[in-house]
mmCIF file of C-alpha atoms in Angstrom:
data_model
loop_
_atom_site.group_PDB
_atom_site.id
_atom_site.type_symbol
_atom_site.label_atom_id
_atom_site.label_comp_id
_atom_site.label_asym_id
_atom_site.label_seq_id
_atom_site.Cartn_x
_atom_site.Cartn_y
_atom_site.Cartn_z
ATOM 1 C CA MET M 15 5.567 -8.900 -28.698
ATOM 2 C CA ALA M 16 7.627 -6.932 -26.238
ATOM 3 C CA THR M 17 6.689 -3.761 -24.449
ATOM 4 C CA GLU M 18 8.789 -0.813 -23.621
ATOM 5 C CA SER M 19 8.379 0.358 -20.017
ATOM 6 C CA HIS M 20 9.079 3.888 -18.907
ATOM 7 C CA VAL M 21 9.276 4.884 -15.243
ATOM 8 C CA ASP M 22 9.076 8.501 -14.163
ATOM 9 C CA ALA M 23 12.055 8.851 -11.810
ATOM 10 C CA ARG M 24 10.334 11.572 -9.784
ATOM 11 C CA THR M 25 6.991 9.888 -9.161
ATOM 12 C CA GLY M 26 7.658 6.193 -9.746
ATOM 13 C CA GLU M 27 4.761 6.133 -12.242
ATOM 14 C CA ILE M 28 4.915 3.162 -14.602
ATOM 15 C CA THR M 29 3.962 3.797 -18.211
ATOM 16 C CA ASP M 30 4.062 1.262 -20.999
ATOM 17 C CA ILE M 31 3.757 1.333 -24.737
ATOM 18 C CA PRO M 32 1.123 -1.154 -25.935
ATOM 19 C CA SER M 33 2.773 -4.324 -27.084
ATOM 20 C CA GLY M 34 0.052 -6.166 -28.892
ATOM 21 C CA LYS M 35 -2.491 -5.703 -31.598
ATOM 22 C CA ARG M 36 -5.858 -7.320 -32.091
ATOM 23 C CA THR M 37 -6.720 -8.296 -35.628
ATOM 24 C CA GLY M 38 -10.244 -8.915 -36.744
ATOM 25 C CA SER M 39 -11.994 -10.027 -39.882
ATOM 26 C CA ARG M 40 -14.738 -12.397 -40.927
ATOM 27 C CA VAL M 41 -15.510 -14.346 -44.054
ATOM 28 C CA ASP M 42 -19.222 -14.903 -44.529
ATOM 29 C CA PRO M 43 -19.915 -18.653 -44.190
ATOM 30 C CA LEU M 44 -22.516 -18.479 -46.972
ATOM 31 C CA GLY M 45 -20.250 -16.473 -49.276
ATOM 32 C CA ILE M 46 -22.646 -13.510 -49.457
ATOM 33 C CA ARG M 47 -20.780 -10.463 -50.713
ATOM 34 C CA SER M 48 -21.476 -6.842 -49.889
ATOM 35 C CA GLY M 49 -22.737 -6.013 -53.408
ATOM 36 C CA VAL M 50 -25.744 -8.323 -53.110
ATOM 37 C CA ALA M 51 -29.070 -6.526 -52.705
ATOM 38 C CA ILE M 52 -31.339 -7.930 -50.000
ATOM 39 C CA TYR M 53 -34.932 -6.848 -49.552
ATOM 40 C CA LYS M 54 -36.837 -6.898 -46.290
ATOM 41 C CA LEU M 55 -40.468 -7.703 -46.939
ATOM 42 C CA PRO M 56 -43.283 -6.092 -44.886
ATOM 43 C CA ASN M 57 -43.935 -9.434 -43.115
ATOM 44 C CA GLY M 58 -40.281 -9.489 -41.843
ATOM 45 C CA ASP M 59 -38.899 -12.048 -44.316
ATOM 46 C CA TRP M 60 -35.911 -11.347 -46.565
ATOM 47 C CA SER M 61 -35.657 -11.885 -50.267
ATOM 48 C CA LEU M 62 -32.991 -11.648 -52.968
ATOM 49 C CA ASP M 63 -35.639 -11.069 -55.649
ATOM 50 C CA ALA M 64 -36.115 -7.515 -56.792
ATOM 51 C CA PRO M 65 -39.533 -6.245 -55.722
ATOM 52 C CA ILE M 66 -42.314 -5.690 -58.211
ATOM 53 C CA GLU M 67 -43.740 -2.812 -56.201
ATOM 54 C CA LYS M 68 -40.947 -0.252 -55.763
ATOM 55 C CA LYS M 69 -42.789 2.432 -53.739
ATOM 56 C CA GLY M 70 -45.447 2.618 -51.087
ATOM 57 C CA ALA M 71 -46.043 1.310 -47.580
ATOM 58 C CA THR M 72 -45.938 -2.324 -48.673
ATOM 59 C CA ALA M 73 -42.773 -1.974 -50.756
ATOM 60 C CA PRO M 74 -39.809 -4.056 -49.569
ATOM 61 C CA LYS M 75 -36.938 -2.128 -48.032
ATOM 62 C CA LYS M 76 -33.511 -2.536 -49.641
ATOM 63 C CA LEU M 77 -30.790 -3.572 -47.168
ATOM 64 C CA ARG M 78 -27.086 -4.265 -47.263
ATOM 65 C CA PRO M 79 -26.021 -7.813 -46.261
ATOM 66 C CA SER M 80 -24.147 -6.420 -43.256
ATOM 67 C CA GLU M 81 -27.453 -5.111 -41.848
ATOM 68 C CA ILE M 82 -28.634 -8.707 -41.420
ATOM 69 C CA ASN M 83 -25.261 -10.073 -40.167
ATOM 70 C CA HIS M 84 -23.997 -11.346 -43.499
ATOM 71 C CA SER M 85 -21.131 -10.409 -45.811
ATOM 72 C CA ASN M 86 -17.435 -10.259 -45.080
ATOM 73 C CA ILE M 87 -15.865 -7.960 -42.530
ATOM 74 C CA ALA M 88 -12.717 -6.296 -43.798
ATOM 75 C CA PRO M 89 -9.566 -6.967 -41.764
ATOM 76 C CA SER M 90 -8.794 -4.426 -39.068
ATOM 77 C CA VAL M 91 -5.945 -3.966 -36.611
ATOM 78 C CA THR M 92 -6.556 -2.257 -33.272
ATOM 79 C CA PRO M 93 -4.039 -1.835 -30.455
ATOM 80 C CA LEU M 94 -4.625 -3.825 -27.290
ATOM 81 C CA GLY M 95 -4.539 -2.052 -23.965
ATOM 82 C CA VAL M 96 -1.213 -2.924 -22.407
ATOM 83 C CA SER M 97 0.406 -6.321 -22.333
ATOM 84 C CA VAL M 98 3.632 -6.631 -20.421
ATOM 85 C CA ASP M 99 5.824 -9.570 -19.775
ATOM 86 C CA HIS M 100 8.146 -7.534 -17.544
ATOM 87 C CA ALA M 101 7.805 -4.273 -15.640
ATOM 88 C CA SER M 102 10.444 -2.578 -13.563
ATOM 89 C CA HIS M 103 9.463 -0.214 -10.762
ATOM 90 C CA ASN M 104 11.961 2.415 -9.666
ATOM 91 C CA PHE M 105 11.328 4.445 -6.545
ATOM 92 C CA VAL M 106 13.272 7.583 -5.752
ATOM 93 C CA LEU M 107 13.259 9.180 -2.323
ATOM 94 C CA SER M 108 15.252 12.384 -2.556
ATOM 95 C CA PHE M 109 16.864 13.219 0.781
ATOM 96 C CA ALA M 110 18.114 16.474 -0.722
ATOM 97 C CA ALA M 111 14.506 17.489 -1.385
ATOM 98 C CA LEU M 112 13.492 16.426 2.131
ATOM 99 C CA ARG M 113 16.312 18.534 3.640
ATOM 100 C CA ARG M 114 14.939 21.613 1.865
ATOM 101 C CA LEU M 115 11.578 21.247 3.620
ATOM 102 C CA ARG M 116 11.104 23.495 6.632
ATOM 103 C CA PHE M 117 8.325 23.085 9.180
ATOM 104 C CA SER M 118 9.410 25.483 11.911
ATOM 105 C CA GLY M 119 9.318 28.697 9.891
ATOM 106 C CA ASN M 120 13.072 29.294 10.055
ATOM 107 C CA SER M 121 14.314 28.984 6.476
ATOM 108 C CA SER M 122 18.038 29.376 7.182
ATOM 109 C CA LYS M 123 18.850 26.587 9.634
ATOM 110 C CA PRO M 124 16.921 23.353 10.228
ATOM 111 C CA SER M 125 15.516 22.904 13.709
ATOM 112 C CA SER M 126 14.979 19.665 15.601
ATOM 113 C CA ALA M 127 11.292 19.866 14.563
ATOM 114 C CA ASP M 128 12.386 20.076 10.912
ATOM 115 C CA LEU M 129 14.655 17.040 11.343
ATOM 116 C CA ALA M 130 11.890 15.073 13.047
ATOM 117 C CA ALA M 131 9.385 15.925 10.286
ATOM 118 C CA GLN M 132 11.891 15.116 7.525
ATOM 119 C CA THR M 133 12.712 11.781 9.176
ATOM 120 C CA ALA M 134 9.007 10.963 9.585
ATOM 121 C CA LEU M 135 8.345 11.743 5.907
ATOM 122 C CA ALA M 136 11.272 9.555 4.795
ATOM 123 C CA ALA M 137 10.085 6.674 7.009
ATOM 124 C CA LEU M 138 6.513 7.084 5.767
ATOM 125 C CA GLY M 139 7.684 7.080 2.146
ATOM 126 C CA LEU M 140 9.714 3.892 2.642
ATOM 127 C CA ALA M 141 6.861 2.221 4.527
ATOM 128 C CA ALA M 142 4.429 3.195 1.761
ATOM 129 C CA VAL M 143 6.535 1.812 -1.087
ATOM 130 C CA THR M 144 7.300 -1.441 0.771
ATOM 131 C CA ALA M 145 3.595 -1.859 1.615
ATOM 132 C CA GLN M 146 2.737 -1.277 -2.027
ATOM 133 C CA ASP M 147 5.283 -3.888 -3.124
ATOM 134 C CA ARG M 148 3.865 -6.336 -0.574
ATOM 135 C CA ASN M 149 0.231 -5.780 -1.625
ATOM 136 C CA GLY M 150 0.688 -5.244 -5.357
ATOM 137 C CA TYR M 151 -0.456 -2.385 -7.546
ATOM 138 C CA PHE M 152 -4.104 -1.864 -8.452
ATOM 139 C CA LEU M 153 -3.773 -0.140 -11.819
ATOM 140 C CA ARG M 154 -7.436 -0.155 -12.860
ATOM 141 C CA SER M 155 -10.430 -2.468 -12.876
ATOM 142 C CA ARG M 156 -9.324 -6.075 -13.423
ATOM 143 C CA CYS M 157 -5.716 -4.973 -13.833
ATOM 144 C CA ASP M 158 -3.341 -5.694 -10.968
ATOM 145 C CA LEU M 159 0.410 -5.681 -11.043
ATOM 146 C CA VAL M 160 1.742 -8.205 -8.541
ATOM 147 C CA PRO M 161 5.488 -8.278 -7.888
ATOM 148 C CA GLU M 162 7.094 -11.705 -8.037
ATOM 149 C CA LEU M 163 10.400 -10.599 -6.540
ATOM 150 C CA SER M 164 11.557 -7.784 -4.313
ATOM 151 C CA TYR M 165 14.956 -6.422 -5.206
ATOM 152 C CA GLY M 166 15.410 -4.190 -2.183
ATOM 153 C CA PHE M 167 16.737 -0.674 -2.255
ATOM 154 C CA GLU M 168 19.935 1.065 -3.193
ATOM 155 C CA ILE M 169 21.402 4.203 -1.745
ATOM 156 C CA VAL M 170 22.926 6.219 -4.581
ATOM 157 C CA ARG M 171 25.850 8.339 -3.416
ATOM 158 C CA VAL M 172 26.836 11.697 -4.879
ATOM 159 C CA ASN M 173 29.626 10.045 -6.884
ATOM 160 C CA GLY M 174 27.142 7.531 -8.395
ATOM 161 C CA GLN M 175 28.234 4.538 -6.317
ATOM 162 C CA THR M 176 25.397 2.421 -4.990
ATOM 163 C CA GLU M 177 24.998 0.635 -1.688
ATOM 164 C CA PRO M 178 22.353 -2.112 -1.446
ATOM 165 C CA VAL M 179 19.970 -1.913 1.512
ATOM 166 C CA GLU M 180 17.655 -4.712 2.608
ATOM 167 C CA LEU M 181 14.299 -3.319 3.644
ATOM 168 C CA ASP M 182 10.868 -4.899 3.844
ATOM 169 C CA PHE M 183 7.555 -3.586 5.105
ATOM 170 C CA ASP M 184 7.925 -4.895 8.668
ATOM 171 C CA VAL M 185 11.291 -3.193 9.108
ATOM 172 C CA ALA M 186 10.121 0.041 7.449
ATOM 173 C CA TRP M 187 6.942 0.135 9.552
ATOM 174 C CA SER M 188 8.808 -0.519 12.791
ATOM 175 C CA THR M 189 11.020 2.556 12.197
ATOM 176 C CA ARG M 190 8.065 4.850 12.846
ATOM 177 C CA HIS M 191 8.421 4.173 16.603
ATOM 178 C CA ARG M 192 12.132 4.998 16.773
ATOM 179 C CA ARG M 193 13.383 8.403 17.786
#
């Protein structure tokens, strides 16, 4: 069964719709059906015979077959967690949003401190996403998403044209020392 992946373009969060279902049922190997009355005797044994003594401390207790692990279990269908055979991770670093950030207090014109902080944030964001791709994604206990391929990055221009950019963790990390 296929899954449908959805990626939040703002956060890069991967969400998937469950793709599989678990079915369950059981046919009793002895053929005991749910309508059969079973009696638990005071000594712990079970009997199919109706008790002579119906009331009192020594009277057998009436049980359903399912209470002693017999009878059929009706079919059920429950969704599995998430099974994916393909996941696509999109990462968006908005330079327009970075340009709007001001660190010097002057909201009209960016200062050199603003440019330095914006550049550092962009480099940190690229280093973080490349490190995550290199190390894989720990989604939850016993659930890791490990990339098989790295497709690189694309710069998307205002007119929608894209320009591929090769970037790995070592290159992204080394940019933190440049000025």
